[in-house]
Short mmCIF file of C-alpha atoms and ligand atoms in Angstrom, two decimals:
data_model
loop_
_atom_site.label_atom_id
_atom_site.label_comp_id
_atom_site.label_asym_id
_atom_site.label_seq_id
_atom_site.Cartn_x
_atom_site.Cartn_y
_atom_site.Cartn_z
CA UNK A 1 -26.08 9.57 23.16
CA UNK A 2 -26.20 11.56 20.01
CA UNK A 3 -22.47 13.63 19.64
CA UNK A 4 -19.72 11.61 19.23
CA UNK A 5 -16.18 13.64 20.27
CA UNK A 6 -14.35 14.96 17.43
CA UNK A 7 -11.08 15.63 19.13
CA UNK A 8 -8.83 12.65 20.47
CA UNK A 9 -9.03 13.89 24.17
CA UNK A 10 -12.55 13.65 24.73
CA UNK A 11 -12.55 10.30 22.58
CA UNK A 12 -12.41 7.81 26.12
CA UNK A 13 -14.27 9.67 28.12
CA UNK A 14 -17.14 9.84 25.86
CA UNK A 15 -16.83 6.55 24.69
CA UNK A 16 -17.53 4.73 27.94
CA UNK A 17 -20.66 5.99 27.82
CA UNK A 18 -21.68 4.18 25.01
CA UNK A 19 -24.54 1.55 25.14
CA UNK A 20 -23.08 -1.77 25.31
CA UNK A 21 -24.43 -3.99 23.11
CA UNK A 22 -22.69 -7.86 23.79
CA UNK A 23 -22.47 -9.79 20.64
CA UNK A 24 -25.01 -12.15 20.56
CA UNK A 25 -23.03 -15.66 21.50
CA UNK A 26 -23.03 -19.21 20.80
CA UNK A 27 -19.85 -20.31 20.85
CA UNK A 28 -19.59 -23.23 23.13
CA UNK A 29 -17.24 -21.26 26.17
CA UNK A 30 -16.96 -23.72 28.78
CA UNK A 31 -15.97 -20.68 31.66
CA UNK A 32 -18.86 -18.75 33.46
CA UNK A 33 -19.12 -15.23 31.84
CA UNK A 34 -16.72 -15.82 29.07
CA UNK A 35 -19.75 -15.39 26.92
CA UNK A 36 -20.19 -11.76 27.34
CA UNK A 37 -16.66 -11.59 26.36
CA UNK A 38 -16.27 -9.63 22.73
CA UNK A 39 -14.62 -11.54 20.37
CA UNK A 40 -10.70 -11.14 19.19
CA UNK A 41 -10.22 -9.32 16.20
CA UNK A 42 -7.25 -9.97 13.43
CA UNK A 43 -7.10 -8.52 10.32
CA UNK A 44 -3.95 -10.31 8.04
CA UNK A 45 -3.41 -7.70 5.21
CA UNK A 46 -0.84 -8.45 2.50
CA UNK A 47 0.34 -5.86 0.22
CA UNK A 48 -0.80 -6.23 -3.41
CA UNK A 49 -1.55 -9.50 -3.58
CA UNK A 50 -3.63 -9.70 -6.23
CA UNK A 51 -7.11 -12.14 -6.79
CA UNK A 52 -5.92 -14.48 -8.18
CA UNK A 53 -3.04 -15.47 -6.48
CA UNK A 54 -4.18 -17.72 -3.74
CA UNK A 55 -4.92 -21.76 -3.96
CA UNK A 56 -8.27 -21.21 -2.96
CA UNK A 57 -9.17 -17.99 -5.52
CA UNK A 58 -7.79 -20.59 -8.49
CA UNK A 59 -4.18 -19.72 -8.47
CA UNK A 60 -2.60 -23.36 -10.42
CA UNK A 61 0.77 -23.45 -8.94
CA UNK A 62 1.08 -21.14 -6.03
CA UNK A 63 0.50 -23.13 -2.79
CA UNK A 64 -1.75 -21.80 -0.23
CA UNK A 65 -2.94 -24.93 2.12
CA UNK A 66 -3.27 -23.12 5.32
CA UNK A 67 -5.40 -20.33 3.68
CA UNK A 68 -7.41 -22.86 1.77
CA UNK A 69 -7.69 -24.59 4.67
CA UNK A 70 -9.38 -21.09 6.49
CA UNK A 71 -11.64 -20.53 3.70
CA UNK A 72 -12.80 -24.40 3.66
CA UNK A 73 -13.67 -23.86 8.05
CA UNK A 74 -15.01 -19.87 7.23
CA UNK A 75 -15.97 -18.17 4.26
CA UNK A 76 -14.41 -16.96 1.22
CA UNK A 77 -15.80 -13.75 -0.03
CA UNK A 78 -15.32 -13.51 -4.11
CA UNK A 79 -16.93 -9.72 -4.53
CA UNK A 80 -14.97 -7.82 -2.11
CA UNK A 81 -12.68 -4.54 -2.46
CA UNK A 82 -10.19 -2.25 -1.02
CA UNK A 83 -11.55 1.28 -0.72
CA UNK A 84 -8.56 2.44 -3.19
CA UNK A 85 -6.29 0.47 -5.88
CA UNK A 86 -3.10 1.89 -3.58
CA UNK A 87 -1.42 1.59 -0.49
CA UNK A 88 -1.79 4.68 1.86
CA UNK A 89 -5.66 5.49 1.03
CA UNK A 90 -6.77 1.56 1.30
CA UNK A 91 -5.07 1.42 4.73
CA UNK A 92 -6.54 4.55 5.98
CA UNK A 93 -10.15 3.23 5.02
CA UNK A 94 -9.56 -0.35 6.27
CA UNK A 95 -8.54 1.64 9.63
CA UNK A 96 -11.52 4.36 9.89
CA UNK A 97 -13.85 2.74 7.95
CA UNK A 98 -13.97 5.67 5.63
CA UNK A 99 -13.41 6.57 2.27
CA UNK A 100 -9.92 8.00 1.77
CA UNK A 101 -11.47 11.45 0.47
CA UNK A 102 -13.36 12.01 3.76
CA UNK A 103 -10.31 11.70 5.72
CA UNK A 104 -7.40 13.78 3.25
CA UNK A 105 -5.70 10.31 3.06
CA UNK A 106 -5.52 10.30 -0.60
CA UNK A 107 -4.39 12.95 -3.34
CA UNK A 108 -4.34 13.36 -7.46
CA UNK A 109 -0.76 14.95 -7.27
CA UNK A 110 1.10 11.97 -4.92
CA UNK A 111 -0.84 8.33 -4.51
CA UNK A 112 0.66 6.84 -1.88
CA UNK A 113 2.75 8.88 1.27
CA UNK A 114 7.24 8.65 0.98
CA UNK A 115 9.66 9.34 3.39
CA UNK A 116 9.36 12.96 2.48
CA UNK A 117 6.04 13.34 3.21
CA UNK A 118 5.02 15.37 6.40
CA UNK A 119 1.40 14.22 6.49
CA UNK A 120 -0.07 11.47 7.90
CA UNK A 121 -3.71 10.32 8.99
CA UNK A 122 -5.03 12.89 10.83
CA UNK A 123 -5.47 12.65 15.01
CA UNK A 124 -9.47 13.64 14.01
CA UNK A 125 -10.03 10.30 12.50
CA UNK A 126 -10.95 7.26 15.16
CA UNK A 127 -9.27 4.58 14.00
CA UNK A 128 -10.45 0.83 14.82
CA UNK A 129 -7.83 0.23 17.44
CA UNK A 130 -8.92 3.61 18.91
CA UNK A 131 -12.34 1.87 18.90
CA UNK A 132 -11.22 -1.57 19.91
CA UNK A 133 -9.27 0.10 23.07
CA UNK A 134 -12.49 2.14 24.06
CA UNK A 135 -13.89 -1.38 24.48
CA UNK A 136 -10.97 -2.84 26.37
CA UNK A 137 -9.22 -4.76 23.87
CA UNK A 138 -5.20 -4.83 23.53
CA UNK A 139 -4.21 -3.49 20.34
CA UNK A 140 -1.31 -4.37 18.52
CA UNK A 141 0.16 -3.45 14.82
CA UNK A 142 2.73 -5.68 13.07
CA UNK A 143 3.82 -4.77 9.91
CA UNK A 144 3.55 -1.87 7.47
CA UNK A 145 1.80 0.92 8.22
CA UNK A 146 2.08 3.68 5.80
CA UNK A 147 -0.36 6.05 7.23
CA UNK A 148 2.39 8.88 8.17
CA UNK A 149 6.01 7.64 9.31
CA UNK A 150 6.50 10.88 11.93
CA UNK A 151 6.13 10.67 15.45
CA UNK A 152 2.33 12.07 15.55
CA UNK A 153 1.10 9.40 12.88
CA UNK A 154 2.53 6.29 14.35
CA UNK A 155 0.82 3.26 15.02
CA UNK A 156 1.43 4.04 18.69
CA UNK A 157 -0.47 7.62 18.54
CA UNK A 158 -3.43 6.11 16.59
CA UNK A 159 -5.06 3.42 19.62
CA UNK A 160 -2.33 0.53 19.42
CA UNK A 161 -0.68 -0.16 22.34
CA UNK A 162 2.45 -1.76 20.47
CA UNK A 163 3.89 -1.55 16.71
CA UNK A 164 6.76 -3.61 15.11
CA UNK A 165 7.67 -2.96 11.61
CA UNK A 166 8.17 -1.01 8.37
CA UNK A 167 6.50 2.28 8.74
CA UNK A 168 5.87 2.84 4.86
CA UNK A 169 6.69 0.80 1.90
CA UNK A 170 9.56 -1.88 1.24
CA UNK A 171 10.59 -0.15 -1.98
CA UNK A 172 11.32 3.42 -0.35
CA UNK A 173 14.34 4.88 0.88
CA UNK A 174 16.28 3.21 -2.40
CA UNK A 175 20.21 3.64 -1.97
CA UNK A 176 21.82 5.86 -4.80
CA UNK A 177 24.41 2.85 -5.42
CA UNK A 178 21.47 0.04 -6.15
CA UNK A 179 21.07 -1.15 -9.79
CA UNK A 180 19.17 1.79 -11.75
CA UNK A 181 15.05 1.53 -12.56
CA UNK A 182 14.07 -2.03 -12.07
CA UNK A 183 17.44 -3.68 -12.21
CA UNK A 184 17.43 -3.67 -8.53
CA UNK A 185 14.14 -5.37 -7.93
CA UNK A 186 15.15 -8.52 -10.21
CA UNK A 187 17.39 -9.57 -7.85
CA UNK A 188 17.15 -7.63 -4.71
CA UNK A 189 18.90 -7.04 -2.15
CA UNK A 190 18.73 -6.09 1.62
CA UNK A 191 21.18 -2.95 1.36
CA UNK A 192 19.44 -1.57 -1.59
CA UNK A 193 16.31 0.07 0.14
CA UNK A 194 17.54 1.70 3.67
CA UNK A 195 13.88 0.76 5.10
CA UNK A 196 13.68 1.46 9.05
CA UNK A 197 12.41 -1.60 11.32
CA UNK A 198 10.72 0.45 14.21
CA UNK A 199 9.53 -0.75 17.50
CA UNK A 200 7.28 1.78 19.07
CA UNK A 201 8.51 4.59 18.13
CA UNK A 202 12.33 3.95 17.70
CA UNK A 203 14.06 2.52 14.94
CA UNK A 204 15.74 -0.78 15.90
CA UNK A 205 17.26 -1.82 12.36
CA UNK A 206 18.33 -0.09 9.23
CA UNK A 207 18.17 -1.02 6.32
CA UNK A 208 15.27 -3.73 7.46
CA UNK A 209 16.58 -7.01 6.59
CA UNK A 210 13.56 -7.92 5.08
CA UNK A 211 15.02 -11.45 4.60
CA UNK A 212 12.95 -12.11 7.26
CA UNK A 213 10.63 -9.69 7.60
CA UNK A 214 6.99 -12.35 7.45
CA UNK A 215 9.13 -14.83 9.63
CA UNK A 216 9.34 -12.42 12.06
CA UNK A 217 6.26 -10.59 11.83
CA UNK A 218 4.64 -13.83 12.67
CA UNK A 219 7.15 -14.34 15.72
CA UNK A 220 6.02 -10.89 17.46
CA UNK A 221 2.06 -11.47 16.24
CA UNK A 222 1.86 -14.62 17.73
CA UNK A 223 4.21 -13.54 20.98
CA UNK A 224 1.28 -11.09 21.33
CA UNK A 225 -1.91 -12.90 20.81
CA UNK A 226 0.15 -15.25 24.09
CA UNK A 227 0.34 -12.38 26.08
CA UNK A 228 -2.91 -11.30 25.49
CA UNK A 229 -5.44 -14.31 25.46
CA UNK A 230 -6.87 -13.96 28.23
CA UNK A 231 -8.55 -10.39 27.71
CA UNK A 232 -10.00 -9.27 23.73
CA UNK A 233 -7.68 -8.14 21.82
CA UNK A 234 -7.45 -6.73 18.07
CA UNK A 235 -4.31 -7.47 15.94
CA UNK A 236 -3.77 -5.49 12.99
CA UNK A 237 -1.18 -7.86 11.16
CA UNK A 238 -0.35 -5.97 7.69
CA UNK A 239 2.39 -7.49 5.58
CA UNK A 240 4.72 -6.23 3.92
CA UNK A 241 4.88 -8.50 1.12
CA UNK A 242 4.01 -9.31 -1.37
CA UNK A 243 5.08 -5.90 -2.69
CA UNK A 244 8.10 -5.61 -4.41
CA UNK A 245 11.35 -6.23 -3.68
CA UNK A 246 10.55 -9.75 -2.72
CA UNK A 247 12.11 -11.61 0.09
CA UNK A 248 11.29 -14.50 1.76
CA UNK A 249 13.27 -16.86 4.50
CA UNK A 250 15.95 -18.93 3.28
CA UNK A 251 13.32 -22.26 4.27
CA UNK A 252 10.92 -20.78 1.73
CA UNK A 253 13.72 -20.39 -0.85
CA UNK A 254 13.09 -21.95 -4.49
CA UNK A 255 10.07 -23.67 -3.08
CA UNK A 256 7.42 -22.74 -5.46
CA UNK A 257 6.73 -23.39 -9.07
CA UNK A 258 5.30 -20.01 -9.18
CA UNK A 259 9.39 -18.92 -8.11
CA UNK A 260 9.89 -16.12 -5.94
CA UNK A 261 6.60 -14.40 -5.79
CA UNK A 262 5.40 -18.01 -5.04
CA UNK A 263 7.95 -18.52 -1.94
CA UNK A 264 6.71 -15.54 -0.75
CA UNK A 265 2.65 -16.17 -0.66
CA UNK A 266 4.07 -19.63 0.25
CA UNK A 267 5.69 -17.97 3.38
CA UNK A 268 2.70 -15.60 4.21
CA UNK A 269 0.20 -18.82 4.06
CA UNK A 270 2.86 -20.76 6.73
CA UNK A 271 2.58 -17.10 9.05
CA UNK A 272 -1.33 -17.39 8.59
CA UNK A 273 -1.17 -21.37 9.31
CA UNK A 274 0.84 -20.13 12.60
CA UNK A 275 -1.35 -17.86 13.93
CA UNK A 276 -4.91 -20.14 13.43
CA UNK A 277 -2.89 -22.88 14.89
CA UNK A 278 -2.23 -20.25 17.74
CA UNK A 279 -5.75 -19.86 18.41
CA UNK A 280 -6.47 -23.31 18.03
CA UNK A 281 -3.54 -24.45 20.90
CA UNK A 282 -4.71 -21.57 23.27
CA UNK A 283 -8.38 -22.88 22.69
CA UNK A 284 -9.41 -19.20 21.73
CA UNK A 285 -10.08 -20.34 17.98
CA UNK A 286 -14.00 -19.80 19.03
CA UNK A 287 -13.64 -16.41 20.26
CA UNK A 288 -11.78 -14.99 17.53
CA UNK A 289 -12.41 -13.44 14.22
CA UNK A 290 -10.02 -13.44 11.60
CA UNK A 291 -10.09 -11.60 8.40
CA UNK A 292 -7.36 -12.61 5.72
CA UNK A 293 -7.18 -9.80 2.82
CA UNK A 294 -5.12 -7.34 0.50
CA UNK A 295 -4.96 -3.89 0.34
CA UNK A 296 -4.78 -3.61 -3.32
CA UNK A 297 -4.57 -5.59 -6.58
CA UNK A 298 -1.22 -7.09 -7.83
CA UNK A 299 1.70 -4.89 -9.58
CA UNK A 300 1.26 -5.72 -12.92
CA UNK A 301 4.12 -3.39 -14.33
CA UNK A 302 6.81 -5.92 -12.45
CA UNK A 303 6.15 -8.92 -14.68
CA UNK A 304 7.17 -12.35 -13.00
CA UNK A 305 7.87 -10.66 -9.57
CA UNK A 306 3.89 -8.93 -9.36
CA UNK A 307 1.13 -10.93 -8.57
CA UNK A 308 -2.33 -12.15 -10.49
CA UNK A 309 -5.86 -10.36 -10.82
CA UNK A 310 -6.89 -13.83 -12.19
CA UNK A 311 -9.96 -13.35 -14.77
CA UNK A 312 -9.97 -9.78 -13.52
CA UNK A 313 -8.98 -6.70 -15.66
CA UNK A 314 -5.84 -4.86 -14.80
CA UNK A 315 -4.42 -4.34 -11.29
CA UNK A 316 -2.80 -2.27 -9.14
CA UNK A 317 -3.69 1.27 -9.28
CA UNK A 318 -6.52 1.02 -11.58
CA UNK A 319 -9.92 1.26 -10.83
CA UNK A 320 -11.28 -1.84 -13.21
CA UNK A 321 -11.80 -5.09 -11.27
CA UNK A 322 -8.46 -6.40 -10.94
CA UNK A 323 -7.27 -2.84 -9.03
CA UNK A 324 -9.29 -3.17 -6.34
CA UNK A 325 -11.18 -6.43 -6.05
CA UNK A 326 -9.54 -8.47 -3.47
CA UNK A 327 -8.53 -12.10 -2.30
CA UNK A 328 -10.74 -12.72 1.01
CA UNK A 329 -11.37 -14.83 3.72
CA UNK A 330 -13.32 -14.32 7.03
CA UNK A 331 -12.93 -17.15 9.56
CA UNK A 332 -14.45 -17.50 13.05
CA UNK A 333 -15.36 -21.24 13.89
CA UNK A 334 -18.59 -22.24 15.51
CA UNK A 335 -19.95 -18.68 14.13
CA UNK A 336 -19.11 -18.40 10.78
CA UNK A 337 -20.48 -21.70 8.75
CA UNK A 338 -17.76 -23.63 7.21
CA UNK A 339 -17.07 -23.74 3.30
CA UNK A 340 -19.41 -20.86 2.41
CA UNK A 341 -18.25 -18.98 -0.30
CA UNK A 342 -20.26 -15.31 -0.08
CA UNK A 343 -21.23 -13.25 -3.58
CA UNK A 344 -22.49 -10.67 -1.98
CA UNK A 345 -20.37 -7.00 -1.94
CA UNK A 346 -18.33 -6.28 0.82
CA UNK A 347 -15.17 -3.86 1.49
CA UNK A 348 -12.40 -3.56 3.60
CA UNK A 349 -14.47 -0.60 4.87
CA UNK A 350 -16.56 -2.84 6.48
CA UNK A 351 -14.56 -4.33 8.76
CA UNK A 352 -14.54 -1.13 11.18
CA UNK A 353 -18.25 -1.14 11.78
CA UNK A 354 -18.52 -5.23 11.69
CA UNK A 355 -15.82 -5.05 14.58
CA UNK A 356 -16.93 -1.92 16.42
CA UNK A 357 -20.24 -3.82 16.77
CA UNK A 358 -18.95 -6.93 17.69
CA UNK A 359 -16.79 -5.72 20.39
CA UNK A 360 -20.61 -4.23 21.86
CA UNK A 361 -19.33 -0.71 20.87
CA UNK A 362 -21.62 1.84 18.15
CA UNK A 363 -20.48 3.75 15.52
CA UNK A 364 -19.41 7.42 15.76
CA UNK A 365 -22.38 9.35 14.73
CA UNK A 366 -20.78 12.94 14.18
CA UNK A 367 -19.14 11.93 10.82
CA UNK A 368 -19.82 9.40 7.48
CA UNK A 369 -19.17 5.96 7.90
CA UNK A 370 -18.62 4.28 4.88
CA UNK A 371 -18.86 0.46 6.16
CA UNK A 372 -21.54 -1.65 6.96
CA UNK A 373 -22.31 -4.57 9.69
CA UNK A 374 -21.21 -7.30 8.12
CA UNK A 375 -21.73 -10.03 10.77
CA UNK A 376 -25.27 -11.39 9.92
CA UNK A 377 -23.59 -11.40 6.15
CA UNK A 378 -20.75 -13.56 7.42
CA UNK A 379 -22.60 -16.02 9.38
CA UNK A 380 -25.39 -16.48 6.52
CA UNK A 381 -28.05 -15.35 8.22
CA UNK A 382 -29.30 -12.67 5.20
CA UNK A 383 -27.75 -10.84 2.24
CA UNK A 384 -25.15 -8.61 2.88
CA UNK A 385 -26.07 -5.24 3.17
CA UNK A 386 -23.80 -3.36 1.22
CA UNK A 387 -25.39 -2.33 -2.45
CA UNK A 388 -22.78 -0.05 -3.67
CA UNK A 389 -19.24 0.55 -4.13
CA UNK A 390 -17.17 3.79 -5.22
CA UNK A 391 -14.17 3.39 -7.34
CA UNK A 392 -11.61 6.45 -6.24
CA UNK A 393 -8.52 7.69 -7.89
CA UNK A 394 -7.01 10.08 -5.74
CA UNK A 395 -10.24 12.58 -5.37
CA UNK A 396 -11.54 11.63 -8.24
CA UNK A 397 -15.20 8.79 -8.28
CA UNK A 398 -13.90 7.09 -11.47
CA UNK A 399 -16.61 4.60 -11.53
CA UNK A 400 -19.48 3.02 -9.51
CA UNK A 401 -20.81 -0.52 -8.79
CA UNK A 402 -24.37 -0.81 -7.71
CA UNK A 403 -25.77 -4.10 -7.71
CA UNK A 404 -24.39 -6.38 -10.47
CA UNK A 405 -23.39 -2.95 -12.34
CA UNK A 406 -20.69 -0.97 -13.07
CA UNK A 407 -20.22 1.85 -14.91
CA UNK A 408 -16.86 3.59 -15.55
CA UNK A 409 -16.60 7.38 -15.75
CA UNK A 410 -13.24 7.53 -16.75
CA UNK A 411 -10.48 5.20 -16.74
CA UNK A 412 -6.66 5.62 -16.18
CA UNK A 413 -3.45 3.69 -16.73
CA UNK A 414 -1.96 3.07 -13.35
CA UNK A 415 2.01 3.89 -13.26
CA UNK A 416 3.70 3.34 -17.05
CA UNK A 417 2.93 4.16 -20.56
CA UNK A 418 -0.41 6.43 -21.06
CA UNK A 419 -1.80 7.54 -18.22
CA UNK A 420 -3.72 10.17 -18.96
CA UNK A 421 -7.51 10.02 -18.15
CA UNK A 422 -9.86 9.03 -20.07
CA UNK A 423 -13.53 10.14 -20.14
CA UNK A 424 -16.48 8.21 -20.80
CA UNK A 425 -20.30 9.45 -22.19
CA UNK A 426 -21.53 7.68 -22.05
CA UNK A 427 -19.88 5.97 -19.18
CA UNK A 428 -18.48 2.35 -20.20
CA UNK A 429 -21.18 -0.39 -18.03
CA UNK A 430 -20.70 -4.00 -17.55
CA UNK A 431 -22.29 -6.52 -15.65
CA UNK A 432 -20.31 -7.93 -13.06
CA UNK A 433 -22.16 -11.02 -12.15
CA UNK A 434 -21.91 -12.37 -15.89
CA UNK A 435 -18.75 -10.51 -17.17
CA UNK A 436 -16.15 -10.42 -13.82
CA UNK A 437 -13.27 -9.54 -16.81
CA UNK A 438 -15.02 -6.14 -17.95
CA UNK A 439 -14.88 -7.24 -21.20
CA UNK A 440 -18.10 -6.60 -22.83
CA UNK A 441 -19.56 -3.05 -22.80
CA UNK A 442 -23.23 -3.22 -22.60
CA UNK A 443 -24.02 0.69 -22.07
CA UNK A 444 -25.82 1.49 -25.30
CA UNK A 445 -28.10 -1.42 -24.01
CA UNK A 446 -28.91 -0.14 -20.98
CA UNK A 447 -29.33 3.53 -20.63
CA UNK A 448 -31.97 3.42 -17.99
CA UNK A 449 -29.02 1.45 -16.16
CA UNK A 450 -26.78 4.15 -17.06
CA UNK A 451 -29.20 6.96 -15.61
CA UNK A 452 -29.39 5.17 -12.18
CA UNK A 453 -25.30 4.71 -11.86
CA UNK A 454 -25.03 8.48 -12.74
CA UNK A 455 -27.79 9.31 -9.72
CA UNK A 456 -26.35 7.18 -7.24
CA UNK A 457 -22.81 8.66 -8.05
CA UNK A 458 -23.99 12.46 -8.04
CA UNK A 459 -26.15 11.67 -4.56
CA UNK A 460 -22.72 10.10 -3.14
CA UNK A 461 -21.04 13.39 -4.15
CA UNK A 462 -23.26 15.38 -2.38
CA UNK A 463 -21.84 13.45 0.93
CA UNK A 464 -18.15 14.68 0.14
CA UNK A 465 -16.83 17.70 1.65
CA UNK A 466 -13.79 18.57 0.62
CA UNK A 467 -10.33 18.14 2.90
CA UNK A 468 -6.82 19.22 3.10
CA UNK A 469 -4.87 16.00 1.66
CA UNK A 470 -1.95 14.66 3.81
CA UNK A 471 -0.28 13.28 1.01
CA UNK A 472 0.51 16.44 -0.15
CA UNK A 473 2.15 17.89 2.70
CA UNK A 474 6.24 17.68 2.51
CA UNK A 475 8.45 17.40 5.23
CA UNK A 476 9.61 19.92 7.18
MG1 MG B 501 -0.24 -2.18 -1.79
#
């Protein structure tokens, strides 16, 4: 087996002719043959949360006991990224394990994809729950998906059998009569953005009330994993908050000390709580993964109502620490040790191949994978293997990590004020193990340093062909 199909058609067909290769298991099943069974796969994704925002990544007032709770049983990983700073191109990586740029799911003109956008991610790219179903897993999205909002892009034309949410952002399809620039987001409300609620394919409410959008995300994800313990299944669970406008349920109203951003990780930590207690009554806790992560760093530019990089620099659509460096925790009792915290690198791209490989599938071989394997990582059985990490705005590699190192080519404001690029030579370098904040520029120090980042970026270019970006298609 050397080819892997490029076109969708071809994609089962070839695909059960994959070597199977069942994860190696120790988890305790009490049921003969239940160990050859691939594990369940969930992936909880909130939407810029930033790194510093949880109990358990040092946050002082923002409450998170069910999600410290899952990194005290699993392991918290304190050096891992999103592929991008932004919404569309982080979700397309998380989903393909690929770098936005090899896909077209990212652009310099237009970040992120809007309801007049005619792209979408592109039916050549195998997405995780076109994996996952390959291996005979039930596949189910619940949330926001913001990977193309027409027919051909859904959720339910990319390998998941089911999809309940908001198809793109909460902050798009703003009503001319809401307050004007941020006056609406202070104190927002429901009629102000005329977001769709989709099930399937079909819009079942408009304008979303997003009131109680998490409560009921966390209804239909746990309705789901129900209806589908008995067989592996992968549940891609992305939130919609905390981006802004914030909502939360009235029983998570004026709860925190943190105020509303607070209520709302406060009511994303009870949905996570819900669904490992889920696991936990259905006695499937041992057979299940469960990643807990963001798809970008927190929008700084909204003050009180945007979340934390902690000691990291910046956030949201930047490319220094706090952009892209994200809150996460991997949890899988009786596999993963309890209470490790991992330094090693790691990325959302990752989480394709670790769960492609889990579920006894291999990796497409007729295009570049980005990710690595991160199971022996996870379970602490050796390093992890990832060395490197690529910093992208739109098409552009503003800076590298390799190793403890960074070095930034250029840097960019992210949405206000100046944000014109800025080039660096020599490029700016810190050291990430001793200076997380990027505060100290050691470059003139280090040139041999210096030399080696510029290498290992210009042999990474080399593995980029260029690609039609979706984002800049328009509609119609
Ligand atoms: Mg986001």
């Amino acid at each position: 087996m050397t080819d892997f199909p490029i076109s969708r058609p071809f994609l089962g067909t070839v695909c059960l002719l994959l070597t199977s290769h069942i994860a190696v298991d120790a988890r305790g099943d009490d049921t003969a043959g239940a160990d050859e069974r691939p594990p369940n796969v969930i992936v909880i994704f909130a939407d810029d949360l930033g790194y510093g925002d949880l109990g358990c990544f040092g946050h002082p007032t923002i409450r998170t006991p069910h999600l410290d709770a899952m990194a005290a049983e699993g392991v918290r990983l304190t050096q891992f990224y999103s592929a991008s700073s932004v919404c569309t191109p982080s979700r397309a990586a998380l989903l393909t394990g690929r770098l936005p740029i090899r896909s077209g799911m990212c652009s310099d003109r237009r970040r992120v994809l809007f309801p007049n956008s005619g792209g979408g991610i592109p039916a050549s790219e195998i997405t995780l729950a076109e994996a996952l179903r390959e291996r005979g897993y039930a596949t189910a999205c619940v949330g926001k998906w913001h990977l193309g909002h027409l027919p051909q892009f859904l959720p339910t034309q990319n390998g998941f059998d089911r999809y309940f949410g908001i198809p793109y952002s909460n902050d798009m399809d703003r009503v001319n009569d809401a307050p004007a620039g941020k006056g609406a987001f202070w104190e927002p409300q429901v009629a102000y953005w005329n977001v769709p609620l989709m099930r399937d394919e079909a819009i079942i409410e408009r304008p979303a009330d997003q009131t109680t959008i998490t409560r009921r995300y966390t209804e239909e994800a746990l309705a789901f994993i129900r209806e589908k313990q008995d067989q592996p299944f992968f549940l891609y669970l992305p939130h919609s908050l905390p981006h802004v406008p914030l909502f939360r349920s009235p029983e998570f109203a004026d709860r925190s000390q943190r105020g509303l951003y607070g209520d709302v990780i406060e009511e994303i930590d009870w949905s996570v709580g819900q669904v490992l207690e889920t696991l936990r009554e259905l006695e499937i806790e041992q057979r299940t993964i469960v990643w807990f992560t963001s798809d970008n760093g927190p929008w700084l530019s909204f003050d009180s109502h945007g979340g934390s990089a902690g000691l990291l620099r910046e956030g949201k659509g930047m490319t220094w620490e706090g952009g892209m460096r994200v809150p996460t925790i991997a949890w899988w009792p009786g596999t993963i040790p309890a209470g490790r915290i991992d330094t090693g690198l790691g990325s959302t791209l990752d989480i394709f191949p670790t769960s492609v490989r889990l579920a006894g599938g291999e990796l497409p071989t007729d295009r570049v994978i980005d990710g690595y394997d991160l199971t022996d990582s996870l379970t602490g059985k050796a390093a992890s293997p990832r060395q490197q990490m690529y910093y992208y705005r739109g098409t552009e590699l503003m800076a590298i990590r390799q190793g403890p190192w960074k070095a930034h080519f250029i840097t960019q404001g992210s949405y206000v004020g100046n944000t014109r690029p800025v080039a660096h030579d020599p490029p700016l370098l810190f050291h990430l193990d001793i200076d997380p904040s990027e505060k100290w520029d050691v470059a003139d120090r280090h040139p041999d340093v210096i030399e080696q980042l510029r290498q290992a970026a210009e042999s990474h270019r080399q593995t980029v062909e260029p690609v039609e970006s979706q984002l800049e298609i328009p509609l119609g």
